[in-house]
PDB file of C-alpha atoms in Angstrom:
ATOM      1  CA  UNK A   1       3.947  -8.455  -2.545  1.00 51.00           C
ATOM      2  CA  UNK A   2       4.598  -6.391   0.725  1.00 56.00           C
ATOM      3  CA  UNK A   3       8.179  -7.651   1.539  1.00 60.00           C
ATOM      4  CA  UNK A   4       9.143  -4.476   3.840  1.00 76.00           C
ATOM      5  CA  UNK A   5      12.345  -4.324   4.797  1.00 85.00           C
ATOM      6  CA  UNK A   6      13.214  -2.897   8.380  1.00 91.00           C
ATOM      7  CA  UNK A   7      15.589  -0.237   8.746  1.00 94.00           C
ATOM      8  CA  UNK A   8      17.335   0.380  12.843  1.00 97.00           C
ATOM      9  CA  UNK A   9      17.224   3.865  14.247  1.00 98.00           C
ATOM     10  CA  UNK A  10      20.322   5.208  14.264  1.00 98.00           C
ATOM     11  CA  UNK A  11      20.397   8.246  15.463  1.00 98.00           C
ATOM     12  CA  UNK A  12      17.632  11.106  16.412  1.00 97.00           C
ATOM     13  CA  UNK A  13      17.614  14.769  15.976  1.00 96.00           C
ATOM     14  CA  UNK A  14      14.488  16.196  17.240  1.00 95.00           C
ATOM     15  CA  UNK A  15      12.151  14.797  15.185  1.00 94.00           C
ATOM     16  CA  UNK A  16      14.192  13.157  12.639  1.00 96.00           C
ATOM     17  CA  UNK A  17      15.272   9.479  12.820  1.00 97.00           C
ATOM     18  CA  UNK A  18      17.885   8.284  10.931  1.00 97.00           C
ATOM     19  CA  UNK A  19      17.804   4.476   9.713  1.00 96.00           C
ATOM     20  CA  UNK A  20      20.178   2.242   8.646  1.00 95.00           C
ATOM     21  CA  UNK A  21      18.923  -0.135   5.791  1.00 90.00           C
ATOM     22  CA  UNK A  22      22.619  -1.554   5.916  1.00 88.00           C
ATOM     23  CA  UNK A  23      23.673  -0.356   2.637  1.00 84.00           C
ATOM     24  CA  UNK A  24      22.267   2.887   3.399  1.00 87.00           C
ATOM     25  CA  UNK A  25      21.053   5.145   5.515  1.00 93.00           C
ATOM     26  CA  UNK A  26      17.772   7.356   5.270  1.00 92.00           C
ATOM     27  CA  UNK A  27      16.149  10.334   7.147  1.00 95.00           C
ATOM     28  CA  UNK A  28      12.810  10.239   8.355  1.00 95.00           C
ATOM     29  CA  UNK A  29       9.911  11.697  10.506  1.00 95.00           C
ATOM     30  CA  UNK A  30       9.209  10.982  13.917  1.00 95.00           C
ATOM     31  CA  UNK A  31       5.450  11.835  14.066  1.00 92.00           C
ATOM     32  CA  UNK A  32       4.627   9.886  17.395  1.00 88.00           C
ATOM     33  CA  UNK A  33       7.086   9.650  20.836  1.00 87.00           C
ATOM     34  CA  UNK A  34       8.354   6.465  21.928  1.00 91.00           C
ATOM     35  CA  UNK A  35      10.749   5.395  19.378  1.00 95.00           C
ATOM     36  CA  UNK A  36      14.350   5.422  20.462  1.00 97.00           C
ATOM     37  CA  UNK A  37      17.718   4.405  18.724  1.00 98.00           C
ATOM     38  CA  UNK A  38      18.288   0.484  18.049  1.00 97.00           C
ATOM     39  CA  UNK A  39      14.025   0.163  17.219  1.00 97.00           C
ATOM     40  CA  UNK A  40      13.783  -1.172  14.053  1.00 96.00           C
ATOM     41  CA  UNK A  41      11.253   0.348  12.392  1.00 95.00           C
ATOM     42  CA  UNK A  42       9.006   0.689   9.324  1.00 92.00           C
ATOM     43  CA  UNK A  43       9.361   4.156   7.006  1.00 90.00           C
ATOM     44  CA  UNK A  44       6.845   5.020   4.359  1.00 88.00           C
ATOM     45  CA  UNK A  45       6.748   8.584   2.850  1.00 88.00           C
ATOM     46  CA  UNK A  46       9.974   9.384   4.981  1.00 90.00           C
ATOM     47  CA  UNK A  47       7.837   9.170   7.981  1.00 93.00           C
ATOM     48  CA  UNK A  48       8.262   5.912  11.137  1.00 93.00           C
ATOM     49  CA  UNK A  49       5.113   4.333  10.638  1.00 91.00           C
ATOM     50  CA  UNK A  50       5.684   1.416  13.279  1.00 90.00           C
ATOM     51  CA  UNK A  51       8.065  -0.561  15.085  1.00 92.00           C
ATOM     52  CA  UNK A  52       9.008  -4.072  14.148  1.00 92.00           C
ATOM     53  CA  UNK A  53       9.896  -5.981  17.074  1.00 93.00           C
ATOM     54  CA  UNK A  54      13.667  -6.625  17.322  1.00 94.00           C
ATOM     55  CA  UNK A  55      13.729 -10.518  17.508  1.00 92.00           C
ATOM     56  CA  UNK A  56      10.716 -10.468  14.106  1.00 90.00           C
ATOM     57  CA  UNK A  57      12.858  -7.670  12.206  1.00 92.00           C
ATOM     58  CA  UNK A  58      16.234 -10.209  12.739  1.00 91.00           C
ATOM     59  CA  UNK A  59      14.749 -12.988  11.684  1.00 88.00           C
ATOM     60  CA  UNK A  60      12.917 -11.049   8.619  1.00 85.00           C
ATOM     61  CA  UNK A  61      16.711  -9.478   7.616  1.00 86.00           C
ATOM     62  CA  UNK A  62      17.728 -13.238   7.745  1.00 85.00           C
ATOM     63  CA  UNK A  63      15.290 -14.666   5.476  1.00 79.00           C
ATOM     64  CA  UNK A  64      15.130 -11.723   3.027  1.00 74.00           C
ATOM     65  CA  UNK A  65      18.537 -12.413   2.163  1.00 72.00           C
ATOM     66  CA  UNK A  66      17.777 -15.948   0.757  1.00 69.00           C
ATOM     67  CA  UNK A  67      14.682 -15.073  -1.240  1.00 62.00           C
TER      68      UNK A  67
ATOM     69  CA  UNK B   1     -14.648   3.349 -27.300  1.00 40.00           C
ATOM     70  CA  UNK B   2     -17.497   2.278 -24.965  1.00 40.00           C
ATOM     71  CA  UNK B   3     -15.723   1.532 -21.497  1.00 42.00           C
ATOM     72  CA  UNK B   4     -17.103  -1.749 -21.734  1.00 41.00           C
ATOM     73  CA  UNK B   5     -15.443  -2.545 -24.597  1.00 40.00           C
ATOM     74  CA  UNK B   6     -12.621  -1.060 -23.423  1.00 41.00           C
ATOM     75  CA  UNK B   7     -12.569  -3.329 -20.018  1.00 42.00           C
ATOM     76  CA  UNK B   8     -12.431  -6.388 -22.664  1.00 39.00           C
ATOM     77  CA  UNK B   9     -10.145  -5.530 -24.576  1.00 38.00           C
ATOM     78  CA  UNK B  10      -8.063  -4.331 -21.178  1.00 40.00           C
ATOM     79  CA  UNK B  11      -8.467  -7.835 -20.031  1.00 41.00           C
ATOM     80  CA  UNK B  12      -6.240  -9.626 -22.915  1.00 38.00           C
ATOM     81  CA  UNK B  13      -3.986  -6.808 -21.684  1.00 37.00           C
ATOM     82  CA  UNK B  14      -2.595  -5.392 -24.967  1.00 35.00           C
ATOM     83  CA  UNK B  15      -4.801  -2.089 -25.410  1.00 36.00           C
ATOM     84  CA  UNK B  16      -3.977   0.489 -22.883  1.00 42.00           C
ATOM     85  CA  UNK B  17      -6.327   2.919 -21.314  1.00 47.00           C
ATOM     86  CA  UNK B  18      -4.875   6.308 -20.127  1.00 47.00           C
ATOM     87  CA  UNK B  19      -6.161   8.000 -17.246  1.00 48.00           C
ATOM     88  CA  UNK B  20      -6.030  11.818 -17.413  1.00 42.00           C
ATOM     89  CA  UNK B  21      -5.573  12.569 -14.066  1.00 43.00           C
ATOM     90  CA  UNK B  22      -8.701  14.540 -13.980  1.00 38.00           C
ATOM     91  CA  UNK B  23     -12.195  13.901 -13.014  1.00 36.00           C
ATOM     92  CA  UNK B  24     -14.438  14.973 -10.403  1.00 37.00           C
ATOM     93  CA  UNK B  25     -14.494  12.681  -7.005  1.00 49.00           C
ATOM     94  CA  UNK B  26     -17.499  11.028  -8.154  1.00 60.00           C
ATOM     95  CA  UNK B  27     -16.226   9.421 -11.289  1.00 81.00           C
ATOM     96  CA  UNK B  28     -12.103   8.826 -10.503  1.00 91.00           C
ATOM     97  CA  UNK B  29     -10.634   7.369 -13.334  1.00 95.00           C
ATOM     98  CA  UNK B  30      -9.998   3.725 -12.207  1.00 97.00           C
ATOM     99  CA  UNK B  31      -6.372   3.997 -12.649  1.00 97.00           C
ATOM    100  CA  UNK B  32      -6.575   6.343  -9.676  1.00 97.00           C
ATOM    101  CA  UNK B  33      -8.703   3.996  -7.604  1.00 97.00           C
ATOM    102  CA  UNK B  34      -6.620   1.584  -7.934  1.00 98.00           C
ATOM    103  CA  UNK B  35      -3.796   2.914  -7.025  1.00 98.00           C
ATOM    104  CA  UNK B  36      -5.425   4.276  -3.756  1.00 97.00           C
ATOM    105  CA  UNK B  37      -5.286   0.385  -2.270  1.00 97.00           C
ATOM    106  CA  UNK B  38      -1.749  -0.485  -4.660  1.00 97.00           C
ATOM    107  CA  UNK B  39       0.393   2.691  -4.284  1.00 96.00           C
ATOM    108  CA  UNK B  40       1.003   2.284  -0.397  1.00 94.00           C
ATOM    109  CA  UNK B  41       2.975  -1.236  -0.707  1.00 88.00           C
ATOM    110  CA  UNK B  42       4.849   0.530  -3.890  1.00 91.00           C
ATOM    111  CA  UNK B  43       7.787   1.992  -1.424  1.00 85.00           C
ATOM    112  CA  UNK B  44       8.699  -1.961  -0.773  1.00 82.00           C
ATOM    113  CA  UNK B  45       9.227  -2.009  -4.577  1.00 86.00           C
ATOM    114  CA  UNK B  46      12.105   0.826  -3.979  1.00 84.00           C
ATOM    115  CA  UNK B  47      13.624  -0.376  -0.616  1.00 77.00           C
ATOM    116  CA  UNK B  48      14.330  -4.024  -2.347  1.00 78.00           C
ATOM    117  CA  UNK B  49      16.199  -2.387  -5.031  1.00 83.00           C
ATOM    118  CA  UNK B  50      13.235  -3.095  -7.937  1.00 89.00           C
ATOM    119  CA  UNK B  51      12.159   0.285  -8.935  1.00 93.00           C
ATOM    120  CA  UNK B  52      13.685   3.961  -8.538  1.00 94.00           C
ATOM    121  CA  UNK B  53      12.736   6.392  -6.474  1.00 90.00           C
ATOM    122  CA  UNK B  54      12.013   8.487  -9.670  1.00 95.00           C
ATOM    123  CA  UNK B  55       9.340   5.643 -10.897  1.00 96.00           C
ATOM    124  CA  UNK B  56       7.763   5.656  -7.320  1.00 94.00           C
ATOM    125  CA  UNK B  57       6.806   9.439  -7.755  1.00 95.00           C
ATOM    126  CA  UNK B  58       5.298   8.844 -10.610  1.00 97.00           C
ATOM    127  CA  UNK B  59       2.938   6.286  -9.363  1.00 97.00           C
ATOM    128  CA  UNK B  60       2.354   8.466  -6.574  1.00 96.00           C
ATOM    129  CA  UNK B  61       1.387  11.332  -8.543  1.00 97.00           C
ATOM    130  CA  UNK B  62      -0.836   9.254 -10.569  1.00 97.00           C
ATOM    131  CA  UNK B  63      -2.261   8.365  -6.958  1.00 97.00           C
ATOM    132  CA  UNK B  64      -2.959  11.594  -6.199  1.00 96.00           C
ATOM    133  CA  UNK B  65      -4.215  12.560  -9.733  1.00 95.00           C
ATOM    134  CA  UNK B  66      -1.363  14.831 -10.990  1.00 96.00           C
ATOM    135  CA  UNK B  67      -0.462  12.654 -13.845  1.00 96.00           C
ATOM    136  CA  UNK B  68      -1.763  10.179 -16.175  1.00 95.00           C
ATOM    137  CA  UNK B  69      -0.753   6.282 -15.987  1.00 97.00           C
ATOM    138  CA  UNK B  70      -1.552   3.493 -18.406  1.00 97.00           C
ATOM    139  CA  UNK B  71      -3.310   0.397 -17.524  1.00 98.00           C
ATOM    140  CA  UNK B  72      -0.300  -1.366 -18.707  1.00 98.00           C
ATOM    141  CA  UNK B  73       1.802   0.060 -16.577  1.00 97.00           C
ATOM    142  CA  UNK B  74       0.186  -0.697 -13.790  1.00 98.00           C
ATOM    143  CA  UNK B  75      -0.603  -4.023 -14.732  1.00 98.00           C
ATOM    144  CA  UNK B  76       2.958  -4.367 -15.047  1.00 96.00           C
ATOM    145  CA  UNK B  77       3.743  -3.397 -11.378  1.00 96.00           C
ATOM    146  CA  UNK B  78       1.649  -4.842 -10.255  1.00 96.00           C
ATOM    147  CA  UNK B  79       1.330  -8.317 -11.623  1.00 94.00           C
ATOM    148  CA  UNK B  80       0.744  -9.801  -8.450  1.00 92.00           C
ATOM    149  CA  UNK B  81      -2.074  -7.811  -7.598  1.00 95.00           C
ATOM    150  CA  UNK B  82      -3.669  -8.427 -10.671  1.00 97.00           C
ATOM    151  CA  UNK B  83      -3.380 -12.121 -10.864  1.00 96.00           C
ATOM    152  CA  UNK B  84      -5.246 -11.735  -7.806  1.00 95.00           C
ATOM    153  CA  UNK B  85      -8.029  -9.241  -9.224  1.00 97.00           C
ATOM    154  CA  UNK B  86      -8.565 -11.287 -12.317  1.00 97.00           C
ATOM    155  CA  UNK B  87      -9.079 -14.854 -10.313  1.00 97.00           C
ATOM    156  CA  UNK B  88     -11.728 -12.533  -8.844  1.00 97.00           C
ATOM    157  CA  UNK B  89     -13.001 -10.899 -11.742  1.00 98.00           C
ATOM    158  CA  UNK B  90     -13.237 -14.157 -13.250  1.00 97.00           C
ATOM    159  CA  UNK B  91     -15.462 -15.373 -10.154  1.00 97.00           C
ATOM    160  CA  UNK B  92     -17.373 -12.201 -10.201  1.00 97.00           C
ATOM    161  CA  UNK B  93     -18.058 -12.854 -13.934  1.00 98.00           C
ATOM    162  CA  UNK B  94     -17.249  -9.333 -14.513  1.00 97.00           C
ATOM    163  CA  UNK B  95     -14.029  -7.407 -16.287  1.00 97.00           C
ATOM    164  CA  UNK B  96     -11.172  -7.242 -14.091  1.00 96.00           C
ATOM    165  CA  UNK B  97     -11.155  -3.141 -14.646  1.00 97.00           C
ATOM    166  CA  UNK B  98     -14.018  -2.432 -12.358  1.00 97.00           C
ATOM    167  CA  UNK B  99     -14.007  -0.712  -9.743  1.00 97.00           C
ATOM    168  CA  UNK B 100     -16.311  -3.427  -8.164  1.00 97.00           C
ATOM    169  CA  UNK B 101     -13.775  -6.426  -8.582  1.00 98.00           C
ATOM    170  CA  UNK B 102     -11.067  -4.133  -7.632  1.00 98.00           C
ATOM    171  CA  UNK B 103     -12.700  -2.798  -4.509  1.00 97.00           C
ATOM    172  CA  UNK B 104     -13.514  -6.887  -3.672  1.00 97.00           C
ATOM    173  CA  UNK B 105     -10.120  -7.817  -4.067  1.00 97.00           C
ATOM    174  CA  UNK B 106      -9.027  -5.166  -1.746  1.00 97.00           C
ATOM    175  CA  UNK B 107     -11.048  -4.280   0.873  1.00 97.00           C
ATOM    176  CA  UNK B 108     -12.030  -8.527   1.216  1.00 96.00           C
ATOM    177  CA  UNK B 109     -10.388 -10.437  -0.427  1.00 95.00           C
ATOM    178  CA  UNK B 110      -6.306  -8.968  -0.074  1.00 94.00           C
ATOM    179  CA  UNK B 111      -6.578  -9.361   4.227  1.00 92.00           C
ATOM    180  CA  UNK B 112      -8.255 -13.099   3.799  1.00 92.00           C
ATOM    181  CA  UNK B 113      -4.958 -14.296   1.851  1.00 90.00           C
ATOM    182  CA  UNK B 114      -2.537 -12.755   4.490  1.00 89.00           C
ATOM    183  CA  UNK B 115      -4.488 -14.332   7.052  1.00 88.00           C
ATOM    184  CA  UNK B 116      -4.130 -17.917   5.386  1.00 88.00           C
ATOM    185  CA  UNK B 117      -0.604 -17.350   4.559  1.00 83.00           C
ATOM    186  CA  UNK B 118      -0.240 -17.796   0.924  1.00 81.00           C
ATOM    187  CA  UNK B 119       2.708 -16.803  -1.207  1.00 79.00           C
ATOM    188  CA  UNK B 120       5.277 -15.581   0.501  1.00 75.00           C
ATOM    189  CA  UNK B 121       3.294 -13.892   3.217  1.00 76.00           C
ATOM    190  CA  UNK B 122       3.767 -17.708   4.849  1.00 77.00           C
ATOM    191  CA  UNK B 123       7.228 -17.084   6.279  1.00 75.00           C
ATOM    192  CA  UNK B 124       6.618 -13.246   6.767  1.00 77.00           C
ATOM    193  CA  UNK B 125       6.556 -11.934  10.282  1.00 80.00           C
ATOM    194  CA  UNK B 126       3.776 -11.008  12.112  1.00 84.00           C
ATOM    195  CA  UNK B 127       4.390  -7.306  12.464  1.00 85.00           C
ATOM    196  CA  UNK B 128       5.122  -7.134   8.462  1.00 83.00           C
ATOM    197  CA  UNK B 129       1.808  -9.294   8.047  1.00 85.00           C
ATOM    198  CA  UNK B 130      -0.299  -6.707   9.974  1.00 87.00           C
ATOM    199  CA  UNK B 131       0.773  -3.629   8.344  1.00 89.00           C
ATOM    200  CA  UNK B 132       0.233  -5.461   5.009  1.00 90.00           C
ATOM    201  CA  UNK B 133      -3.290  -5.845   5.675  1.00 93.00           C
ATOM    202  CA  UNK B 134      -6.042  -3.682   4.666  1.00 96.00           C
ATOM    203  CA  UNK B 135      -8.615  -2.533   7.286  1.00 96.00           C
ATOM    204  CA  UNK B 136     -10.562  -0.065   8.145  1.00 97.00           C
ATOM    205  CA  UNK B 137      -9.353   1.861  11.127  1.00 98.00           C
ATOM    206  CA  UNK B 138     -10.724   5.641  12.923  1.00 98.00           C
ATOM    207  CA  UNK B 139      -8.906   8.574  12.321  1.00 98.00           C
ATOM    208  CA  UNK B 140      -8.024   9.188  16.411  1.00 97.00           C
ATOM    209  CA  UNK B 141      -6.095  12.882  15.193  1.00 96.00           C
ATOM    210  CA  UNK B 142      -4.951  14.760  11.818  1.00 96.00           C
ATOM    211  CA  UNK B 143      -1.738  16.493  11.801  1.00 91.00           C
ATOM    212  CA  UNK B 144      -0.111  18.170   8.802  1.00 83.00           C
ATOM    213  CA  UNK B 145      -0.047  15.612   6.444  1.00 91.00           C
ATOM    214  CA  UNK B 146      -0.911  12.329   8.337  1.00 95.00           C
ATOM    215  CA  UNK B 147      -3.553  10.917  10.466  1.00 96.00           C
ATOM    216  CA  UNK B 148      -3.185   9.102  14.156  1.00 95.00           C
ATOM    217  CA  UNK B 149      -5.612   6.122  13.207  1.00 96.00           C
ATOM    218  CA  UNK B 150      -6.538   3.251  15.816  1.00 96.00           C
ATOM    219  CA  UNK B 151      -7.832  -0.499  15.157  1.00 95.00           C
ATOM    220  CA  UNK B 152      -8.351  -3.594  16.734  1.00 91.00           C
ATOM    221  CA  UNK B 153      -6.497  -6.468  16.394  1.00 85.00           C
ATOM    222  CA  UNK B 154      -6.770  -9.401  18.336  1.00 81.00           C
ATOM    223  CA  UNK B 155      -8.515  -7.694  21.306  1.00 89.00           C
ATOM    224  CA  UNK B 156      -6.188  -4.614  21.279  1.00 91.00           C
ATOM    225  CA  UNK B 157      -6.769  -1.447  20.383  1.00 93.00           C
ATOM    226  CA  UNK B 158      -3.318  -0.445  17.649  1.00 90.00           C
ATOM    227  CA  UNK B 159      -2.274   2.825  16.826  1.00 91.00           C
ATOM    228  CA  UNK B 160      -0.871   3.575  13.123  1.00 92.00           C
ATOM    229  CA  UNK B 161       0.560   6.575  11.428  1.00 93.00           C
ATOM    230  CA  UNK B 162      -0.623   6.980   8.335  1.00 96.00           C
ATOM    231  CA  UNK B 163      -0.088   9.747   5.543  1.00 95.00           C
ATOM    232  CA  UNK B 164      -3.239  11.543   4.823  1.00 96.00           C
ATOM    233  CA  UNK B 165      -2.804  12.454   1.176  1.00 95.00           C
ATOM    234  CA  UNK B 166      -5.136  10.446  -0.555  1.00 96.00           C
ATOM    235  CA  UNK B 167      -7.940  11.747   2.077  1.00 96.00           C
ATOM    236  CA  UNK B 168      -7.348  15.384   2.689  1.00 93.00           C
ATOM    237  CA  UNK B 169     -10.661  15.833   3.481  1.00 94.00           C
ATOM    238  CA  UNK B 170     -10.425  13.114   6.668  1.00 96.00           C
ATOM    239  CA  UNK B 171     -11.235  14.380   9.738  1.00 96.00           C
ATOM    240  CA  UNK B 172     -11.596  12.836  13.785  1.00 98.00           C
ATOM    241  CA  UNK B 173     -13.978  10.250  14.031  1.00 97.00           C
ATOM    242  CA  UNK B 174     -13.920   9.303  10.346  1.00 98.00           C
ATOM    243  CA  UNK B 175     -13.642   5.820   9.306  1.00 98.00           C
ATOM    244  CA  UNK B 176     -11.136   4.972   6.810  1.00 98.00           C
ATOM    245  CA  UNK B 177      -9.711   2.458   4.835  1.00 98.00           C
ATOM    246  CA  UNK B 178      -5.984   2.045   5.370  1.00 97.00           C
ATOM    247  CA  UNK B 179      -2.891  -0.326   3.998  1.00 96.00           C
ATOM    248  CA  UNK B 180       1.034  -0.160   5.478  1.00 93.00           C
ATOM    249  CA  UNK B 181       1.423   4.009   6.285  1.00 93.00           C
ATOM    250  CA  UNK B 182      -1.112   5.335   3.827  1.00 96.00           C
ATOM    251  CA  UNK B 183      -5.481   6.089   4.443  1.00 97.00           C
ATOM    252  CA  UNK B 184      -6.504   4.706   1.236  1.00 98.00           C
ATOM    253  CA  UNK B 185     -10.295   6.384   1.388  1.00 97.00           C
ATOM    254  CA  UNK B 186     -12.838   6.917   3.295  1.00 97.00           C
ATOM    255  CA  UNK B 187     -15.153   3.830   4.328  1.00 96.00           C
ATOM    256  CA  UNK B 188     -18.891   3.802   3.741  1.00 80.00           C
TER     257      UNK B 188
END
């Protein structure tokens, strides 16, 4: 099943996002503009592929942790 | 052993059927196909603690056709997936190791389910539920490794980022098929 987790930006270097996944934290590719720190966001291959809406990726976090 | 044979055997799941990897583009080893439409939700497998990074490559090079990978194995993955491909095999009337059934379940059949909210795709969010979904989209501009592909959705026109590996030969204007960050093949 596709149960993605969100990570949050955390910090960017150029183009290079870091995201927090709580327990860790990853690097990853910025291939379009427009993200900014605090977007949660979706990473596949090390590269952003979307942002999750804040208020969705919460709520998602929240119920992730009971299944 | 005749591939049909093969397929039935395959289908009471205890014989395994090794893909080589190799292959011209007009005959990929099924293995490979299906892993085109599988691989991209495999990272979600890795991020929930379920798999290693190590085991992800491997699929991933078995996407890509660098190494071999048993049926088993993938069957084993993927069980989800493949509860899903044999209900439609076993509507199709055909072995569940076809390329047909497979392409059926993926490019119709996998979106219809999200839509109807089965499983656990019920309490998913919406955002989650849309880059689950497999569509085709137009590549809108290739960079390195990934294309800038746009759909619609609900009267809007989306961007995605996708990786381009499993269609190196995609160019602007192309149609393809895509599912989470990856271009799974070409459409039509």
């Amino acid at each position: 099943m596709c149960l993605a987790i969100p990570g949050k930006i955390v910090g960017i270097h150029g183009d290079e996002a870091t995201v927090d996944y709580g327990a860790e934290q990853r690097a990853a590719r910025l291939v379009e503009a427009g993200y900014a720190v605090g977007d949660y966001v979706i990473v596949q291959a090390k590269i952003v592929i979307t942002k999750v809406p804040a208020l969705e990726a919460e709520a998602w976090l929240k119920t992730i942790k009971t299944l | 052993m005749a591939q049909n044979h093969q397929d039935s055997v395959s289908r009471k799941g205890r014989v395994p059927s090794i893909s080589t990897g190799k292959g011209n583009s007009a005959e990929e080893p099924l293995e490979r196909y299906f892993l085109r439409y599988a691989y991209p939700c495999t990272f979600v497998k890795v991020t929930r603690g379920v798999m290693t990074e190590a085991e992800q490559q491997e699929l991933e090079d078995a996407a890509l056709g660098k190494r071999p990978v048993t049926r088993a194995r993938l069957e084993e993955v993927y069980e989800y997936a493949f509860k899903r491909i044999r209900e439609v095999a076993e509507e199709m009337g055909k072995p569940f190791w076809t390329k047909e059934v497979i392409r059926e379940y993926y490019q119709n059949r996998h979106s219809a389910l999200i839509d109807m909210r089965v499983d656990s795709w019920e309490t998913m969010p919406g955002t989650l539920r849309d880059l689950c979904k497999i569509r085709t989209a137009t590549i809108a501009s290739v960079m390195h490794d990934v294309f800038i592909v746009t759909y619609a959705e609900q009267g809007r026109t989306q961007p995605r980022t996708v990786v381009s590996r499993l269609v190196p030969n995609g160019k602007v204007g192309d149609t393809v098929w895509i599912h989470y960050g990856w271009a799974c093949e070409k459409a039509g």
